[in-house]
Amino acid sequence: MTQQEFKRNCLIAVTLAAFALPLVVRSATYLHILIILYLYAYMTTTWNLVGGFAGVLPLGHSVFVGIGAYTSTILWLQYGISPWIGMLVGAVLAAGVGYLIGKPTLKMRGAYFALSTMAFVEGIRVMVENIDMLGPLKLNGPRGLNIPPLQMGEGSFWAFQFSSKEPYYYIILTMLVAVLAMTSAISRSKMGYYLKSGGEDPDAAQALGVNVARYKVAAMVISSFLTALAGTFLAQLTLFIYPKSVLTLDLSFELAFIALIGGRGSIAGPIIGALLLRPVTEFSRIYFSATLPGLHLIILGVVLIVVMLYQPRGLTEPLLRIFDKVAARFAPALPDTPDTPDTPDTPDSPDSPNSPDSPNLPDTPDAPAGPDTQGTPAAPGATASASPREERP
Amino acid sequence: MSLLQVQEVTMRFGGLIAVNDLSLEIGRGQILGLIGPNGAGKSTAFNCVAGLYKPTEGRILFDGEDVTGQKPWDLCKKGLARTFQIVKPFQSMTVLDNVTVGAFAVTDHRDEARDRAMEVLRLLGMGGKGRALPGSLTIADRKRLEIARALATDPKLLLLDEVMAGLRPTEVDEMIDIIRALRERGMTIFVIEHIMRAIMALSDEIVVIHFGQKICRGKPEQVARDENVIKAYLGENYGTA
Ligand SMILES: Nc1ncnc2c1ncn2[C@@H]1O[C@H](COP(=O)(O)OP(=O)(O)O)[C@@H](O)[C@H]1O
Ligand SMILES: [Mg+2]
């Protein structure tokens, strides 16, 4: 067994284990926690397409979650269109919005893009909170939209509602695996190389034939599309959406935090970040949501500072290094590149030679250090939380 | 017909005229040297040709087409590649990945791009360094990496901006050999260089600019004897020549 095969087998084993997990975990509460964890890993992965690969800092990705959630919910409530179709419609809409935000701002350097994404999500939230009817569409302002549950014990694929947690678990797990496979393929493709080089040094990349702005906009469109799918899933899982749950800076920042701490621009980063950080958020929400509503963002901010000081590329890199060592013990290394050693090989870099995805972008623009600046303290139970459905206001 | 024609190009930065009414041309397969004291406007002239700056006035023709003001990535696809005086490697990518970015100008397939990148690295004697990170390279290798990336885009015209600055004499000799070998493969090369011995040995012709203006053009030995050139170098920038 070569090292590559060993790693691939590990990956397959983990995936299979994840799919088999509901056979062991029977409790709906635990399954729900896992579902939320996967959902965050999914959203952070789609965030990473722009924020990691393209080297910019999107701070308003919840706008796409919101577009997905509202679109499918409105189509279902008012027109009886299956949320599965609404999911696609929402994704297409989100892709359009992503294009409109990205096209003018991704040409600019530095913080402009980050600021415009923040401004955009806030603008949309305030608008939705103040609009009851948008033409024929019922937004219902700050009260949000309720999806009436089907009759007790009834589940329906068409209605995207299920009587137990397992179907939700398998849907989000499938979405996560698919999006991971996709980002991994992108990162190894021309687009991945172009995004990464353009994010690191636009002048050099452009001189090598890379239309940097165009690739960034393309990444933004793909990312918006995929992020919106999560919005519909979230709406169907909680059966209740309102502006402060799906259109907040709170959620937007959390995705950025998870990605930055986990490892920006790496495939495993969002998963490791979500695994480590979601419990922090859940914990602080369960125990401190009444007294200290923004606590989780402060904790995440502090963790981010510490991680950036000691592991500026995030936590994934040291973890992968450990995994490499383990793999090396189980399997011999492969002479994988046909290098002619006409000069002695330089000491092995931590980066595997054939993946542009493992190294992360070196300079992370200043990330928001706390929630103080955002002006929207999270409402208790705001955004997706592991609290069971009945707890909603 | 010449491959590159620069016609009366002027580049202003606010009040500063960095390039002043510059005209020159390069025939296919030629090596043209561009020299001048520090701050004379050499790099700015390159940046105009490569599309990083749009010239304030004048025209640039490449391969018979007016390409004035076209973007760097489009010019790259048309066969114009350049290096930067201050090297700009992608620090977090391996040497091989750095060059692969360039090779994607020729192919959309990763394996082909990587093969091509490997080939270019071997050509420049860096075949064993594909896995290294740019930060671990010597100055000479960083300059070579800069050339390798440009070469991977399969250019007709290569612009080299001081690729020998900071090299030791033996490394300079190696670089001269590399550039000669490229020309033998049919490449046209426009080279800025401060090291006189190198530029004299390499160039078919040399253009000298001073304060953005062309003050002399000719064969290396003519230029070396030119009174204006000697004055420009000895007068203001004795140390740099
Ligand atoms: N982007 C820029 N903005 C303003 N001034 C510039 C810029 N680039 C170059 N210059 C100025 O133009 C002049 C020529 O610079 P440069 O072309 O780099 O000279 P050389 O390469 O011959 O040493 C210098 O005075 C420099 O300060
Ligand atoms: Mg210069």
XYZ file of C-alpha atoms and ligand atoms in Angstrom:
662
model
C 0.000 0.000 0.000
C 1.489 3.325 -0.976
C 1.121 6.446 1.096
C -1.346 7.876 -1.394
C -3.458 4.773 -1.252
C -3.311 4.775 2.518
C -4.559 8.346 2.641
C -7.285 7.627 0.140
C -8.405 4.606 2.107
C -8.538 6.693 5.265
C -10.719 9.189 3.467
C -13.058 6.491 2.212
C -13.219 4.941 5.677
C -14.134 8.253 7.291
C -16.809 8.888 4.669
C -18.309 5.438 5.112
C -18.226 5.830 8.877
C -20.063 9.131 8.560
C -22.737 7.456 6.462
C -23.043 4.577 8.927
C -23.179 6.819 11.977
C -27.011 6.997 12.274
C -27.010 3.234 12.791
C -25.219 3.873 16.063
C -26.367 7.351 17.003
C -30.086 6.947 17.572
C -30.770 10.098 19.561
C -32.476 12.855 17.577
C -30.675 15.508 19.596
C -27.224 14.160 18.766
C -28.154 13.663 15.143
C -29.336 17.252 15.056
C -26.007 18.423 16.425
C -24.207 16.462 13.725
C -26.521 17.839 11.047
C -25.747 21.398 12.120
C -22.047 20.587 12.205
C -22.137 19.271 8.636
C -24.217 22.253 7.578
C -21.575 24.638 8.895
C -18.788 22.603 7.322
C -20.736 22.803 4.058
C -21.290 26.562 4.230
C -17.677 27.195 5.225
C -16.486 25.065 2.329
C -18.499 27.090 -0.151
C -17.258 30.268 1.569
C -13.745 28.959 1.126
C -14.088 28.927 -2.650
C -13.953 32.714 -2.551
C -12.451 33.451 0.849
C -9.785 30.800 0.652
C -8.932 30.092 -2.954
C -9.443 33.569 -4.355
C -7.712 35.285 -1.450
C -10.407 37.836 -0.621
C -12.478 38.067 2.524
C -16.237 37.719 2.023
C -18.011 38.853 5.186
C -21.586 38.671 4.015
C -22.142 35.128 2.859
C -25.299 34.764 4.910
C -27.032 36.836 2.258
C -26.896 33.766 0.022
C -28.137 31.527 2.811
C -31.009 33.977 3.202
C -31.787 34.091 -0.502
C -31.888 30.298 -0.633
C -34.052 30.006 2.467
C -36.532 32.732 1.515
C -36.843 31.698 -2.125
C -37.694 28.067 -1.528
C -39.933 28.888 1.433
C -41.947 31.515 -0.438
C -42.312 29.258 -3.467
C -43.547 26.441 -1.248
C -45.884 28.502 0.917
C -47.437 30.583 -1.819
C -47.233 28.401 -4.896
C -46.840 24.890 -3.571
C -43.616 24.419 -5.488
C -41.428 21.714 -4.007
C -38.542 23.067 -1.932
C -36.247 20.921 -4.053
C -37.100 23.079 -7.038
C -37.107 26.184 -4.862
C -33.619 25.207 -3.787
C -32.399 25.427 -7.372
C -34.286 28.640 -8.080
C -32.808 30.208 -4.964
C -29.339 29.080 -5.949
C -29.659 30.629 -9.387
C -30.917 33.873 -7.842
C -28.048 33.848 -5.365
C -25.565 33.275 -8.164
C -26.953 36.374 -9.891
C -26.641 38.419 -6.725
C -23.137 37.054 -6.187
C -22.244 38.223 -9.656
C -23.693 41.685 -9.038
C -21.767 42.062 -5.772
C -18.549 40.563 -7.098
C -18.304 42.155 -10.512
C -17.636 45.724 -9.353
C -15.869 44.937 -6.075
C -13.562 42.058 -6.915
C -11.529 44.287 -9.213
C -10.601 46.406 -6.244
C -7.897 45.433 -3.848
C -7.895 45.141 -0.111
C -10.832 45.692 2.156
C -13.359 47.068 -0.351
C -14.747 43.688 -1.212
C -15.063 42.678 2.448
C -16.795 45.949 3.293
C -19.232 45.774 0.409
C -20.271 42.227 1.250
C -20.939 43.310 4.844
C -22.873 46.365 3.755
C -24.891 44.265 1.359
C -26.054 41.686 3.852
C -26.961 44.365 6.373
C -28.850 46.295 3.745
C -30.824 43.259 2.680
C -31.625 42.301 6.260
C -32.938 45.768 7.105
C -34.993 45.760 3.924
C -36.519 42.359 4.559
C -37.290 43.347 8.143
C -39.228 46.321 6.872
C -41.087 44.684 4.006
C -44.175 42.595 4.575
C -45.125 42.201 0.953
C -42.713 42.465 -1.941
C -45.140 42.696 -4.829
C -47.033 39.426 -4.614
C -44.402 37.821 -2.396
C -45.017 37.631 1.300
C -41.827 38.262 3.273
C -43.614 38.971 6.528
C -41.019 41.440 7.804
C -39.201 40.726 11.050
C -41.668 37.967 12.012
C -40.326 35.707 9.317
C -41.948 32.707 7.704
C -43.288 29.528 9.243
C -43.462 26.358 7.223
C -46.445 24.435 8.597
C -45.271 20.952 9.479
C -46.957 18.058 7.747
C -49.225 15.963 9.908
C -47.557 14.315 12.829
C -45.367 11.431 11.912
C -45.667 12.069 8.213
C -42.697 12.627 5.971
C -42.587 13.573 2.332
C -39.657 13.800 0.016
C -41.501 16.179 -2.291
C -42.209 18.532 0.615
C -38.624 18.184 1.887
C -39.977 17.280 5.316
C -39.226 14.164 7.237
C -40.523 12.705 10.441
C -37.098 11.674 11.679
C -33.636 13.235 11.598
C -31.995 10.539 9.486
C -33.092 11.834 6.080
C -31.835 15.330 6.949
C -28.607 13.759 8.096
C -28.105 11.921 4.824
C -29.074 14.888 2.688
C -26.627 17.286 4.304
C -23.894 14.657 4.439
C -24.324 13.991 0.730
C -24.252 17.715 0.027
C -21.094 18.069 2.106
C -19.294 15.176 0.432
C -20.299 16.468 -3.004
C -19.125 19.999 -2.309
C -15.848 18.731 -0.844
C -15.224 16.629 -3.927
C -16.036 19.622 -6.079
C -13.762 22.094 -4.287
C -11.010 19.543 -4.256
C -11.373 19.108 -8.015
C -11.436 22.880 -8.533
C -8.351 23.394 -6.420
C -6.426 20.964 -8.593
C -7.658 22.441 -11.832
C -6.582 25.435 -13.857
C -9.181 27.479 -12.027
C -7.678 26.532 -8.671
C -4.184 27.526 -9.752
C -5.476 30.760 -11.256
C -7.506 31.711 -8.173
C -4.646 30.996 -5.849
C -1.999 32.807 -7.863
C -4.302 35.769 -8.438
C -5.045 35.974 -4.740
C -1.376 35.936 -3.869
C 0.129 38.314 -6.395
C -2.273 39.764 -8.953
C 0.438 41.506 -10.999
C 2.491 38.352 -11.384
C -0.582 36.249 -12.136
C -1.839 38.678 -14.771
C 1.540 38.675 -16.459
C 1.211 34.884 -16.698
C -2.107 35.103 -18.507
C -4.522 35.081 -15.586
C -7.538 37.350 -15.838
C -7.629 37.626 -12.066
C -10.880 39.560 -11.661
C -12.768 37.238 -13.985
C -11.736 34.118 -12.111
C -12.609 35.704 -8.779
C -16.064 36.621 -10.039
C -16.539 33.084 -11.347
C -15.573 31.700 -7.941
C -17.996 34.109 -6.311
C -20.840 32.977 -8.563
C -20.198 29.289 -7.889
C -19.856 29.947 -4.178
C -23.086 31.976 -4.007
C -24.967 29.251 -5.846
C -23.769 26.498 -3.529
C -24.219 28.552 -0.367
C -27.859 29.198 -1.218
C -28.531 25.446 -1.306
C -27.631 25.387 2.386
C -30.226 28.102 2.998
C -33.055 25.928 1.718
C -31.796 22.993 3.734
C -31.708 25.128 6.863
C -35.242 26.390 6.243
C -36.561 22.861 5.817
C -34.711 21.640 8.871
C -35.983 24.344 11.217
C -39.269 25.070 9.373
C -38.930 28.669 10.473
C -36.863 31.485 9.030
C -36.639 35.135 9.898
C -34.199 37.884 8.901
C -32.096 37.612 12.039
C -31.672 33.869 11.600
C -30.518 33.680 8.006
C -29.504 37.187 6.964
C -27.054 38.214 9.657
C -23.494 39.322 9.978
C -23.371 36.954 12.914
C -23.616 33.927 10.632
C -21.401 35.566 8.002
C -18.658 36.216 10.531
C -18.914 32.762 11.987
C -18.249 31.185 8.595
C -15.197 33.398 8.163
C -13.975 32.524 11.648
C -14.359 28.802 11.056
C -12.495 29.019 7.764
C -9.679 31.209 9.066
C -9.131 29.144 12.188
C -9.516 25.824 10.406
C -7.304 26.735 7.491
C -8.141 29.153 4.765
C -7.909 27.763 1.282
C -7.462 24.171 2.372
C -10.029 21.471 1.694
C -10.034 20.012 5.187
C -9.936 23.417 6.904
C -13.696 24.033 7.049
C -14.348 20.571 8.453
C -11.688 20.794 11.108
C -12.781 24.343 11.891
C -16.433 23.348 12.215
C -15.567 20.309 14.334
C -13.566 22.409 16.748
C -15.628 25.585 16.810
C -19.259 24.606 16.503
C -19.259 23.175 20.040
C -17.944 26.533 21.299
C -20.819 28.340 19.641
C -23.431 25.841 20.776
C -22.150 25.887 24.304
C -22.122 29.646 24.596
C -25.563 29.873 23.027
C -27.091 27.289 25.311
C -25.638 28.685 28.503
C -25.071 32.350 27.845
C -27.555 33.348 25.163
C -29.652 35.292 27.680
C -26.872 36.993 29.597
C -24.105 37.355 26.986
C -25.670 36.967 23.546
C -22.549 37.735 21.500
C -20.173 35.691 23.618
C -19.434 33.048 20.998
C -18.128 35.651 18.572
C -15.826 37.062 21.237
C -14.530 33.576 21.999
C -14.043 32.886 18.285
C -12.218 36.211 17.955
C -9.835 35.338 20.758
C -9.254 31.850 19.336
C -8.592 33.413 15.943
C -5.985 35.776 17.389
C -4.193 32.949 19.178
C -4.284 30.689 16.121
C -3.064 33.448 13.812
C -0.153 34.116 16.166
C 1.030 30.525 16.316
C -0.406 28.886 13.184
C -1.082 31.689 10.711
C -2.252 29.177 8.134
C -4.816 27.680 10.447
C -5.030 24.491 12.422
C -5.340 22.134 9.484
C -1.709 22.377 8.490
C -0.183 21.019 11.707
C -2.894 18.362 11.879
C -2.208 17.262 8.312
C 1.487 17.094 9.123
C 0.726 14.686 11.945
C -1.472 12.686 9.594
C 1.375 12.605 7.047
C 3.653 11.155 9.706
C 1.094 8.510 10.538
C 0.656 7.700 6.862
C 4.431 7.442 6.487
C 4.550 4.832 9.232
C 1.925 2.713 7.555
C 3.093 3.010 3.994
C 6.306 3.915 2.197
C 6.457 7.247 0.404
C 5.898 7.239 -3.308
C 8.417 8.769 -5.676
C 5.550 10.735 -7.097
C 7.185 13.382 -9.256
C 9.404 12.461 -12.128
C 12.039 14.945 -10.970
C 15.448 14.434 -12.407
C 17.650 15.078 -9.439
C 20.301 17.053 -11.284
C 20.650 19.106 -8.151
C 20.230 17.763 -4.671
C 16.634 17.971 -3.637
C 15.846 20.740 -1.244
C 14.524 19.755 2.138
C 10.991 18.552 1.853
C 8.495 21.290 2.231
C 5.439 20.595 4.316
C 3.329 21.037 1.233
C 2.669 18.016 -0.812
C 4.096 18.614 -4.251
C 1.014 18.023 -6.273
C -1.617 20.014 -4.545
C -2.042 23.730 -4.703
C -4.675 23.376 -2.058
C -2.732 22.538 1.029
C -0.759 25.743 1.454
C -2.889 28.630 2.486
C -2.800 32.246 1.643
C -0.192 33.999 3.663
C -1.656 37.346 4.469
C -5.046 37.388 5.951
C -6.596 40.816 5.957
C -7.686 41.987 9.343
C -10.579 39.917 10.464
C -13.168 41.427 12.728
C -12.028 40.773 16.230
C -15.330 40.942 17.972
C -19.007 41.448 17.570
C -18.985 45.009 18.880
C -18.766 46.524 15.436
C -21.673 44.760 13.873
C -24.495 46.277 15.863
C -26.671 43.198 15.712
C -26.336 41.192 18.857
C -27.552 37.739 18.108
C -31.013 37.059 19.298
C -31.259 34.086 21.570
C -31.272 31.032 19.398
C -30.467 33.161 16.371
C -29.178 31.381 13.271
C -29.044 27.677 13.108
C -28.512 26.222 16.495
C -28.565 22.777 17.880
C -31.486 23.593 20.056
C -34.349 21.325 19.128
C -36.980 22.672 16.850
C -39.585 23.175 19.558
C -37.462 25.811 21.232
C -37.987 28.403 18.561
C -39.734 31.609 19.535
C 8.397 42.913 -40.274
C 9.529 43.439 -36.702
C 7.885 41.560 -33.864
C 7.586 44.539 -31.560
C 7.312 48.187 -32.475
C 7.192 50.902 -29.862
C 6.088 54.136 -31.509
C 6.575 57.494 -29.795
C 5.504 56.178 -26.423
C 5.267 58.598 -23.509
C 4.346 57.613 -19.977
C 3.600 60.247 -17.359
C 3.009 59.759 -13.651
C 1.415 63.025 -12.623
C 4.068 65.601 -13.438
C 6.851 63.066 -13.852
C 7.661 61.956 -17.385
C 9.080 58.459 -16.900
C 9.228 57.564 -20.599
C 9.504 60.343 -23.132
C 8.679 59.845 -26.802
C 10.393 56.483 -27.016
C 10.492 54.584 -30.288
C 12.204 51.285 -30.971
C 11.656 47.998 -32.674
C 12.794 44.415 -32.346
C 13.126 42.012 -35.246
C 12.192 38.358 -34.915
C 14.893 36.278 -33.288
C 16.776 39.365 -32.170
C 18.083 40.233 -28.745
C 17.663 43.913 -28.007
C 19.298 45.375 -24.930
C 17.864 48.324 -23.050
C 20.214 50.189 -20.761
C 20.280 53.483 -18.918
C 21.021 54.845 -15.459
C 18.775 54.020 -12.516
C 15.413 55.711 -12.814
C 15.859 56.250 -16.551
C 12.476 54.671 -17.255
C 13.490 51.207 -18.434
C 11.100 49.233 -16.250
C 8.323 51.695 -17.015
C 8.896 51.141 -20.733
C 8.594 47.388 -20.107
C 5.436 47.874 -18.119
C 3.924 49.819 -21.004
C 4.805 47.101 -23.487
C 3.517 44.331 -21.213
C 0.207 46.092 -20.583
C 0.668 46.844 -16.898
C 0.483 50.558 -17.730
C -1.415 52.122 -20.583
C 0.951 54.612 -22.198
C -0.125 58.241 -21.941
C 0.747 58.680 -25.609
C 2.009 56.571 -28.471
C 1.362 53.132 -29.882
C 2.666 49.641 -29.356
C 2.475 47.083 -32.148
C 3.041 43.418 -31.428
C 3.211 40.942 -34.266
C 1.674 43.523 -36.584
C -1.285 44.259 -34.313
C -1.901 47.464 -32.395
C -1.961 46.252 -28.791
C -1.760 49.628 -27.044
C -3.620 49.499 -23.752
C -4.426 45.797 -23.928
C -4.406 43.899 -20.674
C -1.406 41.860 -19.513
C -3.297 38.544 -19.594
C -4.431 39.105 -23.167
C -0.929 40.062 -24.241
C 0.400 36.971 -22.530
C -1.964 34.797 -24.553
C -0.698 36.544 -27.692
C 2.846 35.518 -26.900
C 4.335 38.283 -24.809
C 5.865 37.269 -21.487
C 7.839 39.240 -18.951
C 9.754 38.956 -15.728
C 9.628 41.484 -12.921
C 12.739 43.309 -11.757
C 11.647 42.617 -8.185
C 10.770 38.939 -8.426
C 7.192 38.043 -7.579
C 6.985 34.339 -6.848
C 3.787 32.866 -5.407
C 5.295 32.215 -2.002
C 2.932 29.534 -0.787
C 3.145 27.469 -3.955
C 5.958 25.097 -4.813
C 8.375 25.965 -7.603
C 6.645 23.469 -9.870
C 3.207 24.924 -9.102
C 4.523 28.438 -9.752
C 5.624 27.413 -13.230
C 2.452 25.404 -13.787
C 0.424 28.620 -13.465
C 2.322 29.908 -16.490
C 1.886 26.645 -18.385
C -1.900 26.896 -18.052
C -1.704 29.644 -20.668
C -1.018 26.875 -23.174
C -3.231 24.040 -21.954
C -6.294 23.595 -19.754
C -5.209 20.185 -18.496
C -3.334 19.973 -15.270
C -1.179 17.006 -16.181
C -0.069 18.572 -19.441
C 0.597 21.860 -17.664
C 2.688 20.115 -15.031
C 4.646 18.195 -17.637
C 5.320 21.374 -19.505
C 6.358 23.146 -16.303
C 8.727 20.302 -15.462
C 10.232 20.506 -18.924
C 10.867 24.228 -18.568
C 12.414 23.744 -15.136
C 14.782 21.127 -16.552
C 15.698 23.449 -19.387
C 16.758 26.025 -16.805
C 18.633 23.478 -14.706
C 16.075 23.519 -11.917
C 14.625 20.064 -12.508
C 15.359 18.911 -8.977
C 13.806 21.887 -7.275
C 10.190 21.473 -8.249
C 9.077 20.655 -4.736
C 10.879 23.536 -3.037
C 9.114 26.671 -1.900
C 10.366 29.905 -3.483
C 11.405 31.243 -0.091
C 14.092 28.577 0.172
C 15.728 29.426 -3.175
C 18.918 31.417 -3.779
C 18.635 34.757 -5.571
C 19.896 33.170 -8.771
C 17.241 30.471 -8.592
C 14.511 32.991 -7.840
C 15.480 34.868 -10.985
C 15.416 31.609 -12.906
C 12.017 30.768 -11.491
C 10.804 34.123 -12.747
C 12.095 33.242 -16.221
C 10.725 29.701 -16.023
C 7.199 30.924 -15.323
C 7.372 33.333 -18.235
C 8.764 30.641 -20.552
C 6.025 28.229 -19.586
C 3.503 30.535 -21.264
C 5.242 29.764 -24.574
C 6.072 33.337 -25.570
C 7.281 34.716 -28.866
C 8.760 37.719 -27.125
C 10.364 37.573 -23.719
C 10.968 40.711 -21.661
C 13.698 40.252 -19.061
C 14.027 42.994 -16.459
C 17.419 42.826 -14.738
C 17.497 39.078 -14.295
C 21.203 39.215 -13.488
C 21.092 41.833 -10.759
C 22.575 40.472 -7.559
C 24.129 37.382 -9.158
C 27.705 36.207 -8.727
C 29.951 36.289 -11.807
C 29.664 32.543 -12.434
C 25.894 32.793 -12.117
C 25.910 35.676 -14.584
C 27.763 33.459 -17.053
C 25.170 30.727 -16.601
C 22.386 33.218 -17.189
C 24.070 34.457 -20.370
C 24.192 30.852 -21.584
C 20.534 30.363 -20.765
C 19.466 33.469 -22.677
C 21.598 32.488 -25.654
C 20.074 29.029 -25.643
C 16.595 30.580 -25.689
C 17.475 32.693 -28.682
C 18.769 29.619 -30.469
C 15.305 28.151 -29.996
C 13.966 31.089 -31.984
C 12.815 33.340 -29.189
C 12.942 37.100 -29.464
C 14.279 38.742 -26.338
C 14.114 42.275 -24.994
C 16.461 42.605 -22.077
C 17.126 45.284 -19.483
C 20.456 44.804 -17.781
C 22.871 46.795 -15.693
C 25.778 44.413 -15.986
C 27.622 45.803 -18.986
C 29.667 42.740 -19.779
C 26.483 40.690 -20.016
C 24.490 43.101 -22.127
C 27.442 43.648 -24.471
C 27.884 39.924 -24.923
C 24.209 39.205 -25.500
C 22.660 42.009 -27.492
C 22.445 42.300 -31.237
C 21.618 45.927 -30.664
C 21.349 48.199 -27.678
C 19.067 51.130 -26.949
C 20.183 53.596 -24.309
C 17.670 55.770 -22.506
C 18.269 58.629 -20.136
C 15.507 60.553 -18.327
C 13.026 58.552 -20.338
C 14.490 59.558 -23.669
C 16.369 57.468 -26.181
C 19.854 58.880 -26.478
C 21.490 56.221 -28.576
C 20.842 53.054 -30.517
C 23.372 50.773 -32.172
C 25.581 47.733 -32.033
C 27.169 47.107 -28.639
C 30.578 48.387 -29.682
C 29.090 51.558 -31.200
C 27.112 52.249 -28.052
C 30.151 51.720 -25.838
C 31.967 54.457 -27.732
C 29.065 56.897 -27.910
C 29.784 60.216 -26.248
C 26.221 60.792 -24.967
C 26.155 57.385 -23.382
C 29.454 57.857 -21.599
C 28.282 61.242 -20.365
C 24.968 59.854 -19.149
C 26.621 57.118 -17.168
C 29.706 58.886 -15.904
C 27.944 62.177 -15.376
C 25.048 61.286 -13.156
C 25.287 57.674 -12.190
C 28.903 56.761 -12.184
C 28.515 53.925 -9.710
C 25.699 52.057 -11.325
C 27.135 51.374 -14.738
N 3.966 53.506 -10.729
C 4.711 54.611 -10.669
N 4.205 55.756 -10.154
C 4.944 56.874 -10.090
N 6.203 56.958 -10.504
C 6.781 55.861 -11.038
C 6.071 54.640 -11.142
N 6.888 53.704 -11.700
C 8.049 54.316 -11.937
N 8.002 55.618 -11.551
C 9.068 56.607 -11.689
O 9.458 56.595 -13.027
C 10.849 56.742 -13.129
C 11.438 55.619 -13.930
O 11.395 54.454 -13.124
P 11.811 53.029 -13.691
O 11.117 52.809 -14.972
O 11.585 52.039 -12.624
O 13.378 53.201 -13.936
P 14.474 52.117 -14.283
O 13.827 50.816 -14.433
O 15.123 52.599 -15.518
O 15.453 52.129 -13.130
C 11.405 56.840 -11.721
O 11.574 58.218 -11.406
C 10.315 56.234 -10.906
O 10.289 56.793 -9.624
Mg 14.027 49.077 -13.404
